[in-house]
């Protein structure tokens, strides 16, 4: 790792305190048009108006990004690194997509060299897109998890990941057994959980690929390691729901399968949650579980329309995820753009400030990481995204008639991708930097 150093970065700073209720909700965020952030040893030690910068920072190296927006690094609450070579697989909905394309690719991750290569490419892609934290599925092979954590540690990134547990309804080459899932997860938890900026997620893939015996293993692991995350899929596709209820005939509904094994809770991340009943919404809300909205994936696989507003009204904690490789973009800007379109189909126009809250502080809160990441608060880790709202010809032209911050954010969300990410800082180190920017 390059040594972390002290510097003052000037730019147009945006950080959130609460979920903005409208574009007029100025209490929900702070915006400094002429802002400055002082970074030391990977942490934010001061931020505010550049005119108020204390004299003690006067001699620090200056990094001038004054034309750019500077936000906390984006956070992706649901993604699959072994699916890099699955993105854009044609013509299937969930179960057929898994069986035709996805399981075959995941089988390749028994090989440590392949796991290392793709882990590296995947994290580089996240950095290119300004994503500094993610909750990541590996495969059932422990080597795939070791390779991923290794690559994240090398980059000093704040990452959550876990070995996928699956012991039925998939090819032998990607199955484990309840005992192996227990032993391998246990070893990985001891090795990686809370190792630097890394945390472990107990990861039963979904109810269809785990026997009741394996679900009981997930339950034991969580009892033994209550500060680990849980991540799984829930209520994504109507055929998936029918099949789940056939496999677990005593369950009241899909959510109840996980409830019966005590897997709901404040560190439990449920991907998709597209077709939840009122009872299931209450169960998620009462347990402080998180529903992860994966709009790009839901559109691509034709899974359905996530009821963003309805879930928030039911007091469910909601996060955003790319769900690569059913999701088709690593960009959280593109994810927010797809989320907006799904909300439109549900007669709700999510305001751009709320979207950017979601990609930063909202997702940090969903991952219970808001004291470390997701804001520009003093004491936070200096994970930063530097955005260029005029990165492309189309964006620059559109920006000519923009008059407010929320309009600018909406342009970034609607037209932006990795080209709009000028720089990405991870714990104070620029892992993406633009040749056009000089220090
Ligand atoms: N459900 C179970 N596994 C998966 C997966 O890999 N992707 C998606 N989108 N849904 C799933
Ligand atoms: Zn997924």
Coordinates of C-alpha atoms and ligand atoms in Angstrom, one line a residue:
X1 CA 0.0 0.0 0.0
X2 CA 1.2 3.5 -0.7
X3 CA 1.8 5.3 2.6
X4 CA -1.2 7.3 3.8
X5 CA -0.4 11.0 4.1
X6 CA -1.9 14.3 5.2
X7 CA -3.5 16.6 2.7
X8 CA -6.2 19.2 2.3
X9 CA -8.6 18.5 -0.6
X10 CA -10.7 21.4 -1.7
X11 CA -14.0 20.8 -3.6
X12 CA -17.8 21.2 -3.5
X13 CA -18.5 19.0 -0.5
X14 CA -21.8 17.1 0.0
X15 CA -22.7 15.0 3.1
X16 CA -26.0 13.9 4.6
X17 CA -27.4 13.9 8.1
X18 CA -30.8 12.4 7.4
X19 CA -32.9 11.0 4.6
X20 CA -34.0 14.2 2.6
X21 CA -37.8 14.4 2.5
X22 CA -37.8 16.7 -0.5
X23 CA -35.4 18.9 -2.6
X24 CA -36.2 21.7 -0.1
X25 CA -35.2 19.6 2.9
X26 CA -31.9 21.6 3.6
X27 CA -31.7 20.4 7.1
X28 CA -30.9 16.9 5.9
X29 CA -27.5 17.6 4.4
X30 CA -24.5 20.0 4.4
X31 CA -23.2 21.4 1.1
X32 CA -20.1 23.6 1.0
X33 CA -19.6 25.2 -2.4
X34 CA -16.1 26.2 -1.5
X35 CA -15.3 23.3 0.9
X36 CA -12.2 21.7 2.2
X37 CA -11.5 18.3 3.8
X38 CA -8.3 17.6 5.8
X39 CA -7.2 14.0 5.7
X40 CA -4.7 12.4 8.0
X41 CA -3.8 8.7 8.4
X42 CA -6.8 7.7 6.4
X43 CA -9.3 9.7 8.4
X44 CA -11.2 13.0 8.0
X45 CA -9.8 15.3 10.6
X46 CA -11.6 18.5 9.5
X47 CA -14.1 19.6 6.9
X48 CA -16.0 22.8 6.3
X49 CA -15.8 26.1 4.4
X50 CA -12.3 26.6 3.0
X51 CA -12.3 30.1 4.4
X52 CA -12.6 28.7 7.9
X53 CA -9.7 26.2 7.5
X54 CA -7.7 26.5 10.7
X55 CA -4.1 27.8 10.4
X56 CA -2.7 24.5 11.6
X57 CA -3.5 23.0 8.2
X58 CA -1.9 25.9 6.3
X59 CA 1.2 24.0 5.4
X60 CA -0.5 20.7 4.4
X61 CA -0.3 19.6 0.8
X62 CA -3.3 21.0 -1.2
X63 CA -5.3 19.0 -3.7
X64 CA -7.4 21.3 -5.7
X65 CA -10.7 19.7 -6.8
X66 CA -12.7 22.9 -6.5
X67 CA -14.8 22.3 -9.6
X68 CA -15.7 18.8 -8.5
X69 CA -18.3 17.4 -6.2
X70 CA -16.8 15.5 -3.3
X71 CA -19.0 12.9 -1.6
X72 CA -18.4 9.9 0.7
X73 CA -17.5 6.8 -1.3
X74 CA -20.5 4.9 -2.7
X75 CA -21.7 1.8 -1.0
X76 CA -23.1 -1.3 -2.7
X77 CA -25.2 -3.4 -0.3
X78 CA -25.5 -6.5 -2.6
X79 CA -23.2 -7.8 -5.3
X80 CA -21.6 -11.1 -6.5
X81 CA -17.9 -10.8 -7.5
X82 CA -17.8 -14.3 -9.2
X83 CA -20.5 -13.1 -11.6
X84 CA -18.2 -10.7 -13.6
X85 CA -18.4 -13.1 -16.5
X86 CA -22.2 -13.6 -16.2
X87 CA -23.3 -9.9 -16.7
X88 CA -25.4 -9.6 -19.8
X89 CA -26.5 -13.3 -20.2
X90 CA -29.5 -13.3 -22.5
X91 CA -33.0 -14.4 -22.3
X92 CA -33.7 -16.0 -18.9
X93 CA -35.5 -15.2 -15.6
X94 CA -34.0 -16.1 -12.2
X95 CA -34.0 -19.9 -12.0
X96 CA -33.1 -20.5 -15.6
X97 CA -30.5 -17.7 -15.4
X98 CA -28.9 -19.4 -12.4
X99 CA -29.0 -22.9 -14.0
X100 CA -27.9 -21.9 -17.5
X101 CA -25.2 -19.3 -16.9
X102 CA -24.4 -18.5 -13.2
X103 CA -23.7 -21.9 -11.6
X104 CA -21.3 -22.8 -14.4
X105 CA -19.2 -19.7 -13.9
X106 CA -19.2 -20.1 -10.1
X107 CA -17.8 -23.6 -10.5
X108 CA -14.5 -22.0 -11.8
X109 CA -13.9 -20.5 -8.4
X110 CA -12.6 -23.7 -6.9
X111 CA -9.4 -22.5 -8.5
X112 CA -7.5 -20.1 -6.3
X113 CA -5.7 -18.4 -9.3
X114 CA -9.0 -17.7 -11.0
X115 CA -10.5 -16.4 -7.7
X116 CA -7.5 -14.1 -7.3
X117 CA -7.7 -12.8 -10.8
X118 CA -11.4 -12.0 -10.7
X119 CA -11.2 -10.6 -7.1
X120 CA -8.7 -8.1 -8.3
X121 CA -10.6 -7.1 -11.4
X122 CA -13.8 -6.8 -9.5
X123 CA -12.3 -4.5 -6.8
X124 CA -10.6 -2.4 -9.5
X125 CA -14.0 -2.1 -11.2
X126 CA -15.6 -0.9 -7.9
X127 CA -12.9 1.7 -7.5
X128 CA -13.4 2.9 -11.1
X129 CA -17.0 3.4 -10.2
X130 CA -16.4 5.3 -6.9
X131 CA -17.6 2.3 -4.8
X132 CA -15.5 1.9 -1.7
X133 CA -17.6 -0.6 0.3
X134 CA -19.8 -3.5 -0.7
X135 CA -21.5 -6.5 0.7
X136 CA -20.3 -9.3 -1.5
X137 CA -21.2 -13.0 -2.2
X138 CA -18.2 -15.2 -3.0
X139 CA -18.9 -18.8 -4.0
X140 CA -19.2 -22.0 -1.9
X141 CA -15.4 -22.6 -2.3
X142 CA -13.4 -21.2 0.6
X143 CA -10.6 -20.3 -1.8
X144 CA -12.9 -17.8 -3.5
X145 CA -13.5 -16.1 -0.1
X146 CA -9.9 -16.0 0.9
X147 CA -8.9 -14.6 -2.5
X148 CA -11.5 -11.8 -2.2
X149 CA -10.6 -10.8 1.4
X150 CA -6.9 -10.9 0.5
X151 CA -7.6 -8.5 -2.5
X152 CA -9.7 -6.2 -0.3
X153 CA -7.1 -6.1 2.4
X154 CA -4.4 -5.2 -0.1
X155 CA -6.4 -2.2 -1.1
X156 CA -7.4 -1.4 2.5
X157 CA -11.1 -1.4 1.6
X158 CA -14.0 -1.7 4.0
X159 CA -15.6 -4.9 2.7
X160 CA -18.2 -7.4 3.9
X161 CA -18.2 -10.8 2.3
X162 CA -19.0 -14.5 3.0
X163 CA -18.7 -17.9 1.5
X164 CA -21.9 -19.0 -0.1
X165 CA -23.6 -21.9 1.7
X166 CA -25.5 -24.2 -0.6
X167 CA -26.1 -28.0 -0.3
X168 CA -28.8 -28.9 -2.9
X169 CA -30.5 -28.0 -6.2
X170 CA -27.3 -27.0 -8.0
X171 CA -24.4 -28.9 -9.7
X172 CA -22.1 -31.0 -7.4
X173 CA -19.1 -28.8 -8.2
X174 CA -20.6 -25.8 -6.3
X175 CA -22.3 -27.6 -3.4
X176 CA -21.0 -28.0 0.1
X177 CA -22.7 -30.0 2.9
X178 CA -24.0 -28.7 6.2
X179 CA -20.9 -29.8 8.0
X180 CA -18.5 -28.3 5.5
X181 CA -20.5 -25.1 5.4
X182 CA -20.1 -24.9 9.2
X183 CA -16.4 -25.8 9.3
X184 CA -15.4 -23.6 6.4
X185 CA -17.5 -20.6 7.5
X186 CA -16.1 -20.9 11.0
X187 CA -12.5 -20.9 9.7
X188 CA -13.2 -17.9 7.4
X189 CA -14.8 -16.0 10.3
X190 CA -11.8 -16.6 12.5
X191 CA -9.5 -15.5 9.8
X192 CA -11.2 -12.5 8.4
X193 CA -14.0 -11.1 10.5
X194 CA -13.0 -7.7 12.0
X195 CA -9.5 -8.2 10.4
X196 CA -8.8 -4.5 9.7
X197 CA -11.7 -3.1 7.6
X198 CA -13.1 -6.5 6.8
X199 CA -16.3 -8.1 8.1
X200 CA -17.9 -11.5 7.5
X201 CA -21.4 -12.3 6.3
X202 CA -22.9 -15.7 7.0
X203 CA -24.3 -16.4 3.5
X204 CA -26.9 -19.1 2.9
X205 CA -27.5 -18.4 -0.9
X206 CA -31.3 -18.8 -0.6
X207 CA -33.8 -21.2 0.7
X208 CA -34.0 -23.3 -2.5
X209 CA -30.3 -24.2 -2.3
X210 CA -30.1 -24.9 1.4
X211 CA -31.6 -27.9 3.2
X212 CA -33.2 -27.3 6.6
X213 CA -30.1 -28.9 8.1
X214 CA -27.9 -26.3 6.4
X215 CA -30.3 -23.5 7.5
X216 CA -29.8 -24.8 11.0
X217 CA -26.0 -24.5 10.5
X218 CA -26.5 -20.8 9.5
X219 CA -28.5 -20.3 12.7
X220 CA -25.7 -21.9 14.8
X221 CA -23.0 -19.8 13.1
X222 CA -25.0 -16.6 13.9
X223 CA -25.6 -17.7 17.5
X224 CA -21.9 -18.3 17.9
X225 CA -20.9 -15.0 16.0
X226 CA -23.8 -12.6 16.6
X227 CA -21.8 -9.6 15.3
X228 CA -21.4 -11.2 11.8
X229 CA -23.7 -10.1 9.0
X230 CA -26.2 -12.5 7.4
X231 CA -26.9 -12.1 3.7
X232 CA -29.3 -14.0 1.5
X233 CA -32.0 -13.6 -1.2
X234 CA -35.7 -13.2 -0.4
X235 CA -38.8 -13.0 -2.5
X236 CA -37.2 -12.1 -5.8
X237 CA -39.3 -14.0 -8.4
X238 CA -42.7 -15.6 -8.3
X239 CA -41.5 -19.1 -9.4
X240 CA -38.8 -18.9 -6.7
X241 CA -41.4 -18.2 -4.1
X242 CA -43.6 -21.1 -5.1
X243 CA -40.6 -23.5 -5.1
X244 CA -39.5 -22.2 -1.7
X245 CA -42.9 -22.8 -0.2
X246 CA -43.0 -26.3 -1.7
X247 CA -39.6 -27.1 -0.1
X248 CA -40.6 -25.6 3.3
X249 CA -44.3 -26.6 3.5
X250 CA -44.6 -25.5 7.2
X251 CA -43.5 -21.9 6.5
X252 CA -46.2 -19.3 6.6
X253 CA -44.4 -17.4 3.7
X254 CA -40.9 -17.1 2.3
X255 CA -39.7 -14.7 5.1
X256 CA -40.8 -17.3 7.7
X257 CA -38.3 -19.8 6.3
X258 CA -35.5 -17.5 7.5
X259 CA -37.4 -16.5 10.6
X260 CA -37.8 -20.1 11.7
X261 CA -34.0 -20.3 11.8
X262 CA -33.6 -17.0 13.6
X263 CA -31.9 -15.3 10.7
X264 CA -33.7 -12.0 10.9
X265 CA -32.0 -9.1 12.6
X266 CA -30.3 -5.7 12.3
X267 CA -27.3 -7.1 10.5
X268 CA -29.3 -9.3 8.1
X269 CA -29.4 -8.2 4.5
X270 CA -32.2 -9.6 2.3
X271 CA -31.6 -9.1 -1.4
X272 CA -34.6 -8.2 -3.5
X273 CA -37.8 -8.4 -1.3
X274 CA -39.9 -7.7 -4.4
X275 CA -43.1 -9.6 -3.6
X276 CA -43.5 -9.3 0.2
X277 CA -46.8 -9.6 1.9
X278 CA -47.8 -7.2 4.7
X279 CA -46.9 -9.8 7.3
X280 CA -43.5 -10.2 5.8
X281 CA -42.9 -6.5 5.8
X282 CA -43.8 -6.3 9.5
X283 CA -41.5 -9.2 10.2
X284 CA -38.6 -7.4 8.5
X285 CA -39.5 -4.1 10.2
X286 CA -39.9 -5.6 13.7
X287 CA -36.5 -7.3 13.5
X288 CA -34.7 -4.2 12.0
X289 CA -33.7 -6.4 9.0
X290 CA -32.6 -4.7 5.8
X291 CA -34.4 -5.1 2.4
X292 CA -31.9 -4.5 -0.4
X293 CA -33.3 -2.9 -3.5
X294 CA -31.5 -4.2 -6.6
X295 CA -33.3 -2.3 -9.4
X296 CA -31.0 -3.1 -12.3
X297 CA -31.2 -6.8 -11.6
X298 CA -35.0 -6.7 -11.1
X299 CA -35.4 -5.1 -14.5
X300 CA -32.9 -7.3 -16.2
X301 CA -34.3 -10.6 -14.9
X302 CA -37.9 -9.3 -15.1
X303 CA -38.4 -10.1 -11.4
X304 CA -40.8 -7.3 -10.6
X305 CA -41.1 -3.8 -9.1
X306 CA -39.7 -3.2 -5.6
X307 CA -42.1 -1.2 -3.5
X308 CA -39.5 1.3 -2.2
X309 CA -42.0 3.8 -0.7
X310 CA -44.3 1.1 0.7
X311 CA -41.4 -0.6 2.5
X312 CA -40.1 2.6 3.9
X313 CA -43.7 3.5 5.1
X314 CA -43.8 0.0 6.7
X315 CA -40.6 1.0 8.6
X316 CA -38.4 -1.5 6.8
X317 CA -34.7 -0.5 6.5
X318 CA -33.9 -0.2 2.8
X319 CA -30.6 -0.3 1.1
X320 CA -29.4 -0.2 -2.6
X321 CA -27.5 -2.9 -4.3
X322 CA -26.2 -3.4 -7.8
X323 CA -26.6 -7.2 -7.7
X324 CA -23.9 -7.7 -10.4
X325 CA -24.1 -10.0 -12.4
X326 CA -27.9 -10.1 -12.7
X327 CA -27.6 -6.4 -12.3
X328 CA -25.9 -5.0 -15.4
X329 CA -23.8 -2.1 -14.0
X330 CA -21.2 -1.6 -11.3
X331 CA -22.2 2.0 -11.1
X332 CA -24.3 3.1 -8.1
X333 CA -25.3 6.1 -10.3
X334 CA -26.8 3.7 -12.8
X335 CA -28.4 1.7 -9.9
X336 CA -30.0 4.9 -8.6
X337 CA -31.2 5.7 -12.2
X338 CA -32.9 2.3 -12.4
X339 CA -34.3 2.7 -8.9
X340 CA -35.8 6.0 -10.0
X341 CA -37.5 4.4 -13.0
X342 CA -39.0 1.6 -10.9
X343 CA -40.3 4.1 -8.4
X344 CA -41.9 6.0 -11.2
X345 CA -43.7 2.9 -12.2
X346 CA -45.0 2.8 -8.6
X347 CA -46.1 6.5 -8.9
X348 CA -43.3 7.8 -6.7
X349 CA -40.6 10.3 -7.9
X350 CA -37.7 9.7 -5.6
X351 CA -35.8 13.0 -5.3
X352 CA -32.1 13.1 -6.2
X353 CA -31.0 14.2 -2.8
X354 CA -32.7 11.1 -1.3
X355 CA -31.0 8.9 -3.9
X356 CA -27.6 10.2 -3.1
X357 CA -28.4 9.9 0.7
X358 CA -29.2 6.3 -0.1
X359 CA -25.9 5.6 -1.9
X360 CA -23.9 7.0 1.0
X361 CA -25.2 7.5 4.5
X362 CA -28.4 5.4 3.8
X363 CA -26.4 2.4 2.8
X364 CA -23.9 3.0 5.6
X365 CA -26.7 2.9 8.1
X366 CA -28.2 -0.2 6.5
X367 CA -24.8 -1.9 7.1
X368 CA -24.5 -0.4 10.6
X369 CA -21.3 1.3 9.5
X370 CA -22.3 5.0 9.7
X371 CA -19.8 5.8 12.4
X372 CA -17.0 4.8 10.0
X373 CA -18.1 5.4 6.4
X374 CA -20.9 7.1 4.4
X375 CA -20.4 10.7 5.6
X376 CA -17.8 13.4 5.6
X377 CA -18.0 13.7 9.4
X378 CA -14.8 14.3 11.3
X379 CA -13.4 11.0 12.5
X380 CA -14.8 9.1 9.5
X381 CA -12.6 7.0 7.3
X382 CA -11.5 9.1 4.3
X383 CA -13.3 7.0 1.6
X384 CA -14.2 9.6 -1.0
X385 CA -15.7 9.9 -4.4
X386 CA -14.8 12.9 -6.5
X387 CA -17.4 13.5 -9.2
X388 CA -17.3 15.3 -12.5
X389 CA -20.7 16.4 -13.6
X390 CA -19.4 17.4 -17.0
X391 CA -17.5 14.2 -17.7
X392 CA -19.0 13.5 -21.1
X393 CA -20.2 15.7 -23.9
X394 CA -23.8 14.7 -23.1
X395 CA -23.4 15.6 -19.5
X396 CA -21.6 18.9 -20.2
X397 CA -24.3 20.0 -22.6
X398 CA -27.1 19.0 -20.2
X399 CA -25.3 20.9 -17.4
X400 CA -25.5 24.2 -19.3
X401 CA -29.1 24.6 -18.1
X402 CA -28.7 23.3 -14.6
X403 CA -29.3 25.7 -11.7
X404 CA -29.4 23.8 -8.5
X405 CA -27.5 21.1 -6.7
X406 CA -30.4 18.6 -6.8
X407 CA -30.6 19.1 -10.6
X408 CA -26.9 18.5 -10.9
X409 CA -27.2 15.3 -8.9
X410 CA -30.1 14.2 -11.1
X411 CA -27.9 14.7 -14.2
X412 CA -25.1 12.6 -12.6
X413 CA -27.6 9.9 -11.7
X414 CA -29.3 9.9 -15.1
X415 CA -26.3 10.2 -17.4
X416 CA -23.3 9.3 -15.2
X417 CA -21.2 6.2 -15.1
X418 CA -17.5 5.5 -14.3
X419 CA -16.5 8.4 -16.6
X420 CA -18.1 10.7 -14.0
X421 CA -15.9 9.4 -11.2
X422 CA -12.8 11.6 -11.4
X423 CA -11.1 10.1 -8.3
X424 CA -11.8 7.5 -5.7
X425 CA -10.0 7.6 -2.3
X426 CA -9.8 4.6 0.0
X427 CA -8.8 5.5 3.6
X428 CA -7.1 8.6 2.3
X429 CA -5.3 7.0 -0.6
X430 CA -6.3 7.9 -4.2
X431 CA -6.8 4.4 -5.8
X432 CA -8.4 6.1 -8.8
X433 CA -6.9 9.3 -10.0
X434 CA -7.4 11.2 -13.2
X435 CA -4.5 12.2 -15.5
X436 CA -6.4 15.4 -16.2
X437 CA -6.1 16.4 -12.5
X438 CA -2.8 17.6 -11.2
X439 CA -2.0 18.1 -7.5
Ligands
LIG1 N1 -31.0 -16.0 -5.9 C1 -30.1 -17.0 -5.6 N2 -28.9 -16.8 -6.1 C2 -29.0 -15.6 -6.8 C3 -28.0 -14.9 -7.6 O1 -26.8 -15.2 -7.7 N3 -28.5 -13.8 -8.1 C4 -29.8 -13.3 -8.0 N4 -30.1 -12.2 -8.6 N5 -30.7 -14.0 -7.3 C5 -30.3 -15.1 -6.7
LIG2 ZN1 -27.9 -11.5 -5.6

